[in-house]
mmCIF file of C-alpha atoms and ligand atoms in Angstrom:
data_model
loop_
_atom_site.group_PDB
_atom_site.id
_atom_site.type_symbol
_atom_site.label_atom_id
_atom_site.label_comp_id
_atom_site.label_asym_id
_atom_site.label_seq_id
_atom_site.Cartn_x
_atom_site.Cartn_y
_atom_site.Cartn_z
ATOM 1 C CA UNK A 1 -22.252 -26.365 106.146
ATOM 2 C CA UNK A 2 -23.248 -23.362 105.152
ATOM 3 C CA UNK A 3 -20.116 -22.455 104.102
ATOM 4 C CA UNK A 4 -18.818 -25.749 101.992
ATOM 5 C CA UNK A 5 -22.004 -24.477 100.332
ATOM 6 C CA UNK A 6 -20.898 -20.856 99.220
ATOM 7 C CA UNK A 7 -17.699 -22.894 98.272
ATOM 8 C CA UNK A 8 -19.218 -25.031 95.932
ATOM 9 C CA UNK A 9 -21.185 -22.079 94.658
ATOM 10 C CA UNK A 10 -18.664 -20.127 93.869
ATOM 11 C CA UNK A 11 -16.697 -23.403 92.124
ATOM 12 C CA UNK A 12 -19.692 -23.456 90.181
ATOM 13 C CA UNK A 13 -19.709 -20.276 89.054
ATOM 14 C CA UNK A 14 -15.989 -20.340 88.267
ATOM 15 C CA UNK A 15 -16.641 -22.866 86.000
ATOM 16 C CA UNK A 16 -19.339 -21.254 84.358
ATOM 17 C CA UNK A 17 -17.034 -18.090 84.020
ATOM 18 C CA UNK A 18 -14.371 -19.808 82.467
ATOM 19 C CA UNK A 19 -16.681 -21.539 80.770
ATOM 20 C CA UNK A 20 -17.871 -18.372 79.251
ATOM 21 C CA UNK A 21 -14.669 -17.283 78.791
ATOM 22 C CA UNK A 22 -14.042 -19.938 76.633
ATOM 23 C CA UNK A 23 -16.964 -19.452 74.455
ATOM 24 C CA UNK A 24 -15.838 -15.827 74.049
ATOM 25 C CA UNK A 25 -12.946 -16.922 73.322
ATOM 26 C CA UNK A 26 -13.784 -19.274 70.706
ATOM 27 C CA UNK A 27 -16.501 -16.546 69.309
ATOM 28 C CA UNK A 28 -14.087 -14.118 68.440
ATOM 29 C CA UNK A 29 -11.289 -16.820 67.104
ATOM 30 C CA UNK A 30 -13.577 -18.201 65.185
ATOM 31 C CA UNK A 31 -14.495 -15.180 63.326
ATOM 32 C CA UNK A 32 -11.215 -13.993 62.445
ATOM 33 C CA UNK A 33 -10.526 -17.628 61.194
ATOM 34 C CA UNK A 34 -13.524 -17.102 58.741
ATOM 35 C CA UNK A 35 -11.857 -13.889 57.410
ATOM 36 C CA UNK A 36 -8.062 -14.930 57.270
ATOM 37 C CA UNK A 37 -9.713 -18.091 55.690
ATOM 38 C CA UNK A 38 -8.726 -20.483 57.753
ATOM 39 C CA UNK A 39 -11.322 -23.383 57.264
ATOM 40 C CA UNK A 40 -11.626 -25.987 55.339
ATOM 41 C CA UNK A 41 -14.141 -28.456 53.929
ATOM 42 C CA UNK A 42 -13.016 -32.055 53.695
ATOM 43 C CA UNK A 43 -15.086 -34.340 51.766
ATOM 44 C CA UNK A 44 -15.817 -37.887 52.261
ATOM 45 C CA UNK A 45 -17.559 -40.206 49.824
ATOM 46 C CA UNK A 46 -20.841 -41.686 49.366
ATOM 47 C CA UNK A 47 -21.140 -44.895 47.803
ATOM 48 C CA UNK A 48 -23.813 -46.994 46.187
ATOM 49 C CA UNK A 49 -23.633 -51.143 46.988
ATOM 50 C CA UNK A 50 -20.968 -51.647 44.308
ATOM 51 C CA UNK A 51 -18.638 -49.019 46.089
ATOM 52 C CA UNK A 52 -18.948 -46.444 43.124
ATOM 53 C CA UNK A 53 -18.670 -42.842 44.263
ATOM 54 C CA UNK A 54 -22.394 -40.988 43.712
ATOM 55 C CA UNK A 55 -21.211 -38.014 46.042
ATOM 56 C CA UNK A 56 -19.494 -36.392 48.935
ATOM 57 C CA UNK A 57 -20.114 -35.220 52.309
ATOM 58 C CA UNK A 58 -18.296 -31.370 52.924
ATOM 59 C CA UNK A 59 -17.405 -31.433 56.759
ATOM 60 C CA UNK A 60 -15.969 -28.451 57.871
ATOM 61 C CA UNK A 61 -12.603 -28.280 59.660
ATOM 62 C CA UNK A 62 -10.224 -25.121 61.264
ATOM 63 C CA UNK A 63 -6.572 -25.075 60.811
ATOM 64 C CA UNK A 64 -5.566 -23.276 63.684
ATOM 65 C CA UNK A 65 -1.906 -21.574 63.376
ATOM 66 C CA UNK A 66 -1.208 -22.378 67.195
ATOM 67 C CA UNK A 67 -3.330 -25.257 68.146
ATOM 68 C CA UNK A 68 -3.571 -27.225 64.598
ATOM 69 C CA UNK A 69 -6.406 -29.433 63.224
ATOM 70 C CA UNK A 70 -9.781 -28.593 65.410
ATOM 71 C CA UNK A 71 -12.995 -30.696 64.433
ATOM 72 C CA UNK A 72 -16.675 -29.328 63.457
ATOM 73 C CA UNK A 73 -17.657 -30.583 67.350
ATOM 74 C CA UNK A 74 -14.857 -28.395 69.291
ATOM 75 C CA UNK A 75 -16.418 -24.623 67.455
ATOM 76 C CA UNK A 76 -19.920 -25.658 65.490
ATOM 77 C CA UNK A 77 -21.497 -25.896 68.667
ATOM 78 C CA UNK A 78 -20.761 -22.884 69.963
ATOM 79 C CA UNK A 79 -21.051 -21.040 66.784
ATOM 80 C CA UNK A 80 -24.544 -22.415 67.105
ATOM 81 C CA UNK A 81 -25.183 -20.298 70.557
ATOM 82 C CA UNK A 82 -24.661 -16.619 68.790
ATOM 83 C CA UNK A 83 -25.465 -15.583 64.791
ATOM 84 C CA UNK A 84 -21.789 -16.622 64.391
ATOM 85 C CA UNK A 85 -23.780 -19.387 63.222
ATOM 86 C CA UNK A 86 -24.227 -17.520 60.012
ATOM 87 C CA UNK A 87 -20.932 -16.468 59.481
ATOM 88 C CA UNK A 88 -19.816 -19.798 59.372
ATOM 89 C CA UNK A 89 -23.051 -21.482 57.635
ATOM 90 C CA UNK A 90 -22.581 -19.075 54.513
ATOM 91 C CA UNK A 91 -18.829 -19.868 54.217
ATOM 92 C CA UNK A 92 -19.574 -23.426 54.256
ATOM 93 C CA UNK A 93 -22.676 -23.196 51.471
ATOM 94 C CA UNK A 94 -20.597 -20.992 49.147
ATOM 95 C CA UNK A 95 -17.209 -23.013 49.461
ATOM 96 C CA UNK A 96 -19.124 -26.253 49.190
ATOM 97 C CA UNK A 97 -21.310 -24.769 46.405
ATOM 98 C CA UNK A 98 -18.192 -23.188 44.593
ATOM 99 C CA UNK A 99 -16.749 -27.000 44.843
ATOM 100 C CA UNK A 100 -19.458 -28.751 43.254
ATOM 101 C CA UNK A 101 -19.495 -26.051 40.767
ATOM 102 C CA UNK A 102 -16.280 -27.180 39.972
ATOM 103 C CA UNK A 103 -16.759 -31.109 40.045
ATOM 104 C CA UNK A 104 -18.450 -32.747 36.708
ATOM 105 C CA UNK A 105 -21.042 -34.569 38.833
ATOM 106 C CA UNK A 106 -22.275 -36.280 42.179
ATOM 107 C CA UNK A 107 -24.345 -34.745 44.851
ATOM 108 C CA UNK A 108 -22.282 -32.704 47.625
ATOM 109 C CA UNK A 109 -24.142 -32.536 50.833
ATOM 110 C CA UNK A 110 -24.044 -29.856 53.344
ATOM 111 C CA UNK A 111 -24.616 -30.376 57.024
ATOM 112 C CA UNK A 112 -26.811 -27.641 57.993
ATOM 113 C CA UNK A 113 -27.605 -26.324 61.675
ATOM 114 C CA UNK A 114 -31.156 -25.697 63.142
ATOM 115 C CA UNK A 115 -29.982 -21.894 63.895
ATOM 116 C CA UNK A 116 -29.707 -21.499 59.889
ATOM 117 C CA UNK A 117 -32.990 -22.987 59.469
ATOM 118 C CA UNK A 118 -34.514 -20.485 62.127
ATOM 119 C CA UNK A 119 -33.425 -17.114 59.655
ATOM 120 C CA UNK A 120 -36.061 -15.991 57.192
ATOM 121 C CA UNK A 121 -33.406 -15.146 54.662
ATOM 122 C CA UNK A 122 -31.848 -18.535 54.546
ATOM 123 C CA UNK A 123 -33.622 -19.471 51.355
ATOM 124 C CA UNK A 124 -32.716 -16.399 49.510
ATOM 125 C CA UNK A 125 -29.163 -16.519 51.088
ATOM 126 C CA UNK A 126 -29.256 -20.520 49.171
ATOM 127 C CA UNK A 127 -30.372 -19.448 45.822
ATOM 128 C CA UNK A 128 -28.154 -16.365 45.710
ATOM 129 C CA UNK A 129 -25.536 -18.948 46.682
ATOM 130 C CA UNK A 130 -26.711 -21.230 43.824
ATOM 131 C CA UNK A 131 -26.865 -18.345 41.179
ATOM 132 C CA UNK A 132 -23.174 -17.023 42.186
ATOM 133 C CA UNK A 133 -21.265 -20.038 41.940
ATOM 134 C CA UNK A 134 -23.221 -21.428 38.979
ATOM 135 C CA UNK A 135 -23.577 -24.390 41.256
ATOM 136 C CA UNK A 136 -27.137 -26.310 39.792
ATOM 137 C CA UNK A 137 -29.760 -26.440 43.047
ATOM 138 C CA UNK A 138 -29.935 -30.597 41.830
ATOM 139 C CA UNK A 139 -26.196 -30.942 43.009
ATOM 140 C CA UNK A 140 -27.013 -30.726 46.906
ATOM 141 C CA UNK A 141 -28.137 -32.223 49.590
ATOM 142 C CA UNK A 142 -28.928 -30.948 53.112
ATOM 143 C CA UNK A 143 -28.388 -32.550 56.253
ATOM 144 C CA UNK A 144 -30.256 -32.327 59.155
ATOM 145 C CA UNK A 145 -30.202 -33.478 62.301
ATOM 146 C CA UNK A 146 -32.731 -35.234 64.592
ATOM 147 C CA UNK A 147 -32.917 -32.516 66.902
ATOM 148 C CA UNK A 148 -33.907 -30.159 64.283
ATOM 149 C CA UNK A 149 -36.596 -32.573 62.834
ATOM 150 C CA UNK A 150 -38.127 -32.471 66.359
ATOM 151 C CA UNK A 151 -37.866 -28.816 66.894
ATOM 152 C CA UNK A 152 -39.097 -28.272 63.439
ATOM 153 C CA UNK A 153 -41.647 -25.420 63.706
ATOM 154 C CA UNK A 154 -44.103 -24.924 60.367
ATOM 155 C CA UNK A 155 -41.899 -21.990 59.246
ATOM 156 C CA UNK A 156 -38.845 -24.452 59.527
ATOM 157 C CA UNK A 157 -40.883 -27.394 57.620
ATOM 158 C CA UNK A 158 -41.983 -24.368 55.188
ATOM 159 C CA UNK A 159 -37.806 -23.441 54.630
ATOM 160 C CA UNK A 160 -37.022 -27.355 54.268
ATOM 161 C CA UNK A 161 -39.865 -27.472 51.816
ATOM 162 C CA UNK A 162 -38.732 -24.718 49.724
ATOM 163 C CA UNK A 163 -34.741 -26.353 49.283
ATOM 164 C CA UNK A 164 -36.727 -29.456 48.094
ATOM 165 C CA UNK A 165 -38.774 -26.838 45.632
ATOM 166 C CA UNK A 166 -35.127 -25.299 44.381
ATOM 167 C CA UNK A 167 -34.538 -28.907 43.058
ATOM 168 C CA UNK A 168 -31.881 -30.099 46.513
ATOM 169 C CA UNK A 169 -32.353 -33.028 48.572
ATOM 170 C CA UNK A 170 -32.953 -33.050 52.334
ATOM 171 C CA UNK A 171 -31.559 -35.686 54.356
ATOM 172 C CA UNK A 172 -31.948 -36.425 57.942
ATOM 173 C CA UNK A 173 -28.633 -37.334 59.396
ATOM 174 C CA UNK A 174 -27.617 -38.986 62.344
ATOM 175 C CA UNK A 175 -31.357 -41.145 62.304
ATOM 176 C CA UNK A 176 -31.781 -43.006 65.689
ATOM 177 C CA UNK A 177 -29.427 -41.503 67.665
ATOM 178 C CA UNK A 178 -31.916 -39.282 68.835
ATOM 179 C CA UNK A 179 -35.920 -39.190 70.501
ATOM 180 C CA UNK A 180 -36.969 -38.797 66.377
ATOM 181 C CA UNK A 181 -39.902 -40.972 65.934
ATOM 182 C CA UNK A 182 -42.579 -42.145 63.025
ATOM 183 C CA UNK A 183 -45.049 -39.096 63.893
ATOM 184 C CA UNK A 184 -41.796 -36.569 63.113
ATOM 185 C CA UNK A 185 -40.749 -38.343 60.583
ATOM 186 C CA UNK A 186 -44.180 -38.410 58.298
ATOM 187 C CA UNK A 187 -44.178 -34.796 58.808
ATOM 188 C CA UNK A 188 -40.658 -34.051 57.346
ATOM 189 C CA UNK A 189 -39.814 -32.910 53.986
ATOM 190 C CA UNK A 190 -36.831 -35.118 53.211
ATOM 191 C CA UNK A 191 -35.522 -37.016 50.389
ATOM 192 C CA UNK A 192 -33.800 -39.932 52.577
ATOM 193 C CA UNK A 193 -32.440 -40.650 56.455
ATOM 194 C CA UNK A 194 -29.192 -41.495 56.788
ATOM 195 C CA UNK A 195 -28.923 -44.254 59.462
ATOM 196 C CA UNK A 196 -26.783 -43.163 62.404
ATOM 197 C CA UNK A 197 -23.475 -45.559 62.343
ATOM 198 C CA UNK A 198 -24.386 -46.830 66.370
ATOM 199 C CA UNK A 199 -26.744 -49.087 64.157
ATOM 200 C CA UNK A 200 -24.606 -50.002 61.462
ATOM 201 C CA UNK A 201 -21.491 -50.709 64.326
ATOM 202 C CA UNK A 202 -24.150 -52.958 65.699
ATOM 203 C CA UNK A 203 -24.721 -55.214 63.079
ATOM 204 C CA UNK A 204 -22.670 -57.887 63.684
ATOM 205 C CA UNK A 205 -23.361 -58.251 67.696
ATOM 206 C CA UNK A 206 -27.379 -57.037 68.030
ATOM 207 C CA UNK A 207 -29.789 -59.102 66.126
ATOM 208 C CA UNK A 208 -32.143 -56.209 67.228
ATOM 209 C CA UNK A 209 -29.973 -53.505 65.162
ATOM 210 C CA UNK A 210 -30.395 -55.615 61.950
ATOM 211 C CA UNK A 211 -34.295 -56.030 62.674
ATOM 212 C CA UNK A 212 -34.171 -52.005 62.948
ATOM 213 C CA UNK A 213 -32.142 -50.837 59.686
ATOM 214 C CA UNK A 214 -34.468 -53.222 57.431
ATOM 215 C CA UNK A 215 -37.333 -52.001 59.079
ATOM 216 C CA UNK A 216 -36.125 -48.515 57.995
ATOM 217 C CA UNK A 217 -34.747 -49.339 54.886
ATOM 218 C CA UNK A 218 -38.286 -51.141 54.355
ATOM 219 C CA UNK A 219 -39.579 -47.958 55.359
ATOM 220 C CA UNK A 220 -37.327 -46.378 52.722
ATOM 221 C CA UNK A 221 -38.337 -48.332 50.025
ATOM 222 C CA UNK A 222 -42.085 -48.372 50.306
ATOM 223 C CA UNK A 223 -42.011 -43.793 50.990
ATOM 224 C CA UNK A 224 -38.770 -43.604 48.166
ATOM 225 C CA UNK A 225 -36.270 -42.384 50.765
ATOM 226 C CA UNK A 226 -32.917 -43.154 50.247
ATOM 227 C CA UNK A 227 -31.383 -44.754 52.927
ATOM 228 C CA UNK A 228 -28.009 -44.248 54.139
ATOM 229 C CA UNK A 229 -25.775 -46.480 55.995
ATOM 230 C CA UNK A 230 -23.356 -43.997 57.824
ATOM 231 C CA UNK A 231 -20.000 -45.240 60.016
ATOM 232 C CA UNK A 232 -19.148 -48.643 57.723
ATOM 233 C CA UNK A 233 -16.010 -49.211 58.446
ATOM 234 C CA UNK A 234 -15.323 -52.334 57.528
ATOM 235 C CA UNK A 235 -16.151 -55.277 55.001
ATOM 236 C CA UNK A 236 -18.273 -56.720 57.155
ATOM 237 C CA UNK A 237 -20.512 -53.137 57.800
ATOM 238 C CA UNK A 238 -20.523 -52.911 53.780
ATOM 239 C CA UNK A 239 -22.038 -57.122 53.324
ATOM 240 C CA UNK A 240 -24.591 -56.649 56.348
ATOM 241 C CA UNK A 241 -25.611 -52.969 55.605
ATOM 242 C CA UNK A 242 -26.237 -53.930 51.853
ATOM 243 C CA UNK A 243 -28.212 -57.358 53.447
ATOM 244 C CA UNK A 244 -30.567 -54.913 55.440
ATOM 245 C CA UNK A 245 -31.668 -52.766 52.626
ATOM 246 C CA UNK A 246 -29.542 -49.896 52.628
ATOM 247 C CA UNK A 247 -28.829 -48.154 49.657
ATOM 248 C CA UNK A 248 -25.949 -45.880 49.904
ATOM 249 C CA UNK A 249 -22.789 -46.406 52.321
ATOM 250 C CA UNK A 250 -20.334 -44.287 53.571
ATOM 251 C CA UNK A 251 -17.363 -44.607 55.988
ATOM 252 C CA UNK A 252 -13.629 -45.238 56.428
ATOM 253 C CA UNK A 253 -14.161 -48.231 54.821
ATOM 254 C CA UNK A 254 -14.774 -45.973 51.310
ATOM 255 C CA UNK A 255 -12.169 -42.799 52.180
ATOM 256 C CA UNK A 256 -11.818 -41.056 55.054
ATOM 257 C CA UNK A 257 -12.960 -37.291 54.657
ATOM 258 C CA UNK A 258 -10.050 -35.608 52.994
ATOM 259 C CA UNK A 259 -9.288 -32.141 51.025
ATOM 260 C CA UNK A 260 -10.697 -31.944 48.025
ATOM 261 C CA UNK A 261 -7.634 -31.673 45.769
ATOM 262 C CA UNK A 262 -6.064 -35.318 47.456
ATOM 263 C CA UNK A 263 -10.004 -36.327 47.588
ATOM 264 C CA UNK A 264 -11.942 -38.610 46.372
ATOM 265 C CA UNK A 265 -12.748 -40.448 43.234
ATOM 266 C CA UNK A 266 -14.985 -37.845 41.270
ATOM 267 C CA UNK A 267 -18.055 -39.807 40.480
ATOM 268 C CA UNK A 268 -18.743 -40.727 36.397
ATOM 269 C CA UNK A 269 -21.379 -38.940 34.862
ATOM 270 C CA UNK A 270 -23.355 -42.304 33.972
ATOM 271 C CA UNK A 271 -23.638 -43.108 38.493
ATOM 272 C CA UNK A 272 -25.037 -39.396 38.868
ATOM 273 C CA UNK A 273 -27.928 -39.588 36.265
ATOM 274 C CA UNK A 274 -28.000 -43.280 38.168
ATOM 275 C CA UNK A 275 -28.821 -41.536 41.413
ATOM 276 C CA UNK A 276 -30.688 -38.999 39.925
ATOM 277 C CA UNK A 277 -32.823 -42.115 37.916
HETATM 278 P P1 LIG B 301 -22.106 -35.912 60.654
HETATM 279 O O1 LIG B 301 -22.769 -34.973 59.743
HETATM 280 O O2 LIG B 301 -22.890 -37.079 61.112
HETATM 281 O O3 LIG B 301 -20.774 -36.377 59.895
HETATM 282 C C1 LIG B 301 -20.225 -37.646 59.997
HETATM 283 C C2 LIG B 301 -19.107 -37.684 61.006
HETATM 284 O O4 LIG B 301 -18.693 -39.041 61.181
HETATM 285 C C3 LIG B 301 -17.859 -36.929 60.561
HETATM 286 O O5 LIG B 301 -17.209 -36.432 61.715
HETATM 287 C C4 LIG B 301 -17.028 -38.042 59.917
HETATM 288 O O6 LIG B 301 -15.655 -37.757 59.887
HETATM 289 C C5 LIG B 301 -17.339 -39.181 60.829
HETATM 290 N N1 LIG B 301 -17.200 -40.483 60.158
HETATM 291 C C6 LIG B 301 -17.340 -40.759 58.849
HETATM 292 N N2 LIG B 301 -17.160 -42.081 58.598
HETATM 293 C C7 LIG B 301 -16.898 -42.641 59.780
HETATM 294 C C8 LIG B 301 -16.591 -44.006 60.179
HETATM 295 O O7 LIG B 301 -16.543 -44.932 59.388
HETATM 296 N N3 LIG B 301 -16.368 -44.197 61.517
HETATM 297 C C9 LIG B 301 -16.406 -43.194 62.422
HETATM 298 N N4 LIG B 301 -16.156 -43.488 63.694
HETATM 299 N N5 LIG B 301 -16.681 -41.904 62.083
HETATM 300 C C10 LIG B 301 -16.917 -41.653 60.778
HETATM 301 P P2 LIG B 301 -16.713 -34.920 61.826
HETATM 302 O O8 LIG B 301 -16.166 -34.452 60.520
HETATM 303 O O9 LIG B 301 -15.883 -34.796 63.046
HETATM 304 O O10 LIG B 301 -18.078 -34.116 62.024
HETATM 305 C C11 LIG B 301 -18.831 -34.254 63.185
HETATM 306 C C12 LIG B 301 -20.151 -33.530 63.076
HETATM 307 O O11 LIG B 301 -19.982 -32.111 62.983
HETATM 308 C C13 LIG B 301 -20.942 -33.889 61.814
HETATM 309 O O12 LIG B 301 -21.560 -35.151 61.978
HETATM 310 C C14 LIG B 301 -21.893 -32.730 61.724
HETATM 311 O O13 LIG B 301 -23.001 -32.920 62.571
HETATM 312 C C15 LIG B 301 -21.055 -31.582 62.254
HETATM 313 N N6 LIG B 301 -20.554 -30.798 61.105
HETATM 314 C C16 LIG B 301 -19.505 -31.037 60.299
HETATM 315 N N7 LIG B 301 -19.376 -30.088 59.351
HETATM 316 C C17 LIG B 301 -20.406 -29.222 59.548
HETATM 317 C C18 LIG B 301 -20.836 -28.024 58.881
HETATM 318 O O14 LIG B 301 -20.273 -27.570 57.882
HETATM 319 N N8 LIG B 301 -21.944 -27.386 59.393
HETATM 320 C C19 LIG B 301 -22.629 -27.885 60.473
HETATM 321 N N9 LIG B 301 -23.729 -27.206 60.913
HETATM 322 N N10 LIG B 301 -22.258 -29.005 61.112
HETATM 323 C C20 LIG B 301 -21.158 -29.669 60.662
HETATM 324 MG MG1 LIG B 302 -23.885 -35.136 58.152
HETATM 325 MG MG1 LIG B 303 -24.161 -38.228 60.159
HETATM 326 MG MG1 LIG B 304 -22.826 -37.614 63.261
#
């Protein structure tokens, strides 16, 4: 009835208030918890096929006072949806620069939202980064996602292009778990795809998810991508991701992302030039 209808309407739009409310509420949490300095970056290993440390992965995390631990998914979303975005990308470039500043070597990489890669000053905003913390260009990596390789417009392709220029890697994270396919990924600037883990979890029960990561890491060798096995948790991710092709591994079979000072194993100087080879 006509009725049940305005009902469910207005359930609707209660949700959507609250909803909103919510996202308000996280907004403006959110960006006092950048200026009291309440995030974190946690770093988790990357590992070549004999386990050796050539790098780390800086996720970000929020130490809430009230509500503890909260994970990038819970707030970088919704940063995402207003230029808090920006607040929170520049935090996480200059901590994560400042820390591989600090490290003797490996590659740090940097997850980095399509919203950043939309601003005209986000190259300027990286080398000003770069020249402030002393951090070498050479030592990062960025991460992108799939949905930002297929939204990529020329000016974002152009941005991408000019990290690569400044001497850091791109990476496309997360490969597969999207709609990214050959025609996107010819026209990307990046350095190597990191498999997404769905895959690599597959290994053992999908012949078809074994065909796919060689393919890739086929794909890898041929274009000189490097080609990252993401989500190996156990010995038996590590033997058939190394079987397919795959290059460099990470997962809670090498370290769980952790704080930097109970972190992990800093890589030699000998694996970075390795990586860098
Ligand atoms: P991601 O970049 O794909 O990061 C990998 C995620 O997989 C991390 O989750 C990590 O903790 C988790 N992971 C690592 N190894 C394993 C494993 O063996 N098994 C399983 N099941 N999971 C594993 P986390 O830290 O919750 O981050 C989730 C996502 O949030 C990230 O996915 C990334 O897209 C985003 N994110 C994290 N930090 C940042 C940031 O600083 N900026 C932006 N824009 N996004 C970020
Ligand atoms: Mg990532
Ligand atoms: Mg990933
Ligand atoms: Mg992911």
């Amino acid at each position: 009835s006509k009725r049940r209808g305005r009902g469910c309407a207005t359930a609707f739009e209660g949700a959507m208030m609250r909803e909103q409310r919510h996202q308000r509420f996280i907004e403006r949490e959110l960006r006092a918890a950048i200026l009291l300095d309440e995030l974190e970056l946690h770093y988790q290993p990357l590992v070549d096929g004999a386990g050796r440390t050539l790098g780390v992965e800086a996720l970000v995390r929020w130490r809430h006072p009230l509500r503890g631990m909260i994970p990038p998914n819970d707030f970088v979303p919704i940063a995402e949806q207003s230029t808090l975005i920006d607040m929170l990308g520049e935090w996480v470039l200059r901590r994560a620069a400042r820390d591989a500043a600090a490290l003797p070597a490996g590659i740090v990489n940097v997850n980095i939202s399509g919203a950043q890669l939309r601003r005209d000053a986000l190259v300027a905003t990286v080398t000003s980064v770069f020249a402030e913390t002393g951090c070498p260009a050479e030592r990062f990596a960025f991460e992108i996602t799939e949905g930002v390789a297929l939204a990529a417009t020329p000016a974002v392709l152009q941005r991408l292009q000019a990290l690569r220029d400044l001497g850091a890697r791109v990476m496309l994270d997360d490969f597969g778990s999207g709609n990214c396919g050959f025609a996107t990924l010819r026209s990307l600037p990046v350095d190597g795809i990191k498999i997404d883990r769905s895959y690599i979890q597959a290994l053992e029960s999908d012949p078809v998810a074994g065909i796919i990561v060689s393919a890739v890491a086929a794909i890898g060798r041929e274009c000189d991508l490097e080609i990252v096995a993401e989500g190996i948790e156990t010995e038996a991710h590590f033997t058939l991701a190394k079987a397919a092709g795959c290059m460099t591994f990470q997962g809670y079979r090498f370290g769980r992302p952790a704080p930097l000072r109970e972190g992990p194993a800093v890589p030699a100087q000998e694996t970075r030039a390795r990586l860098r080879a």
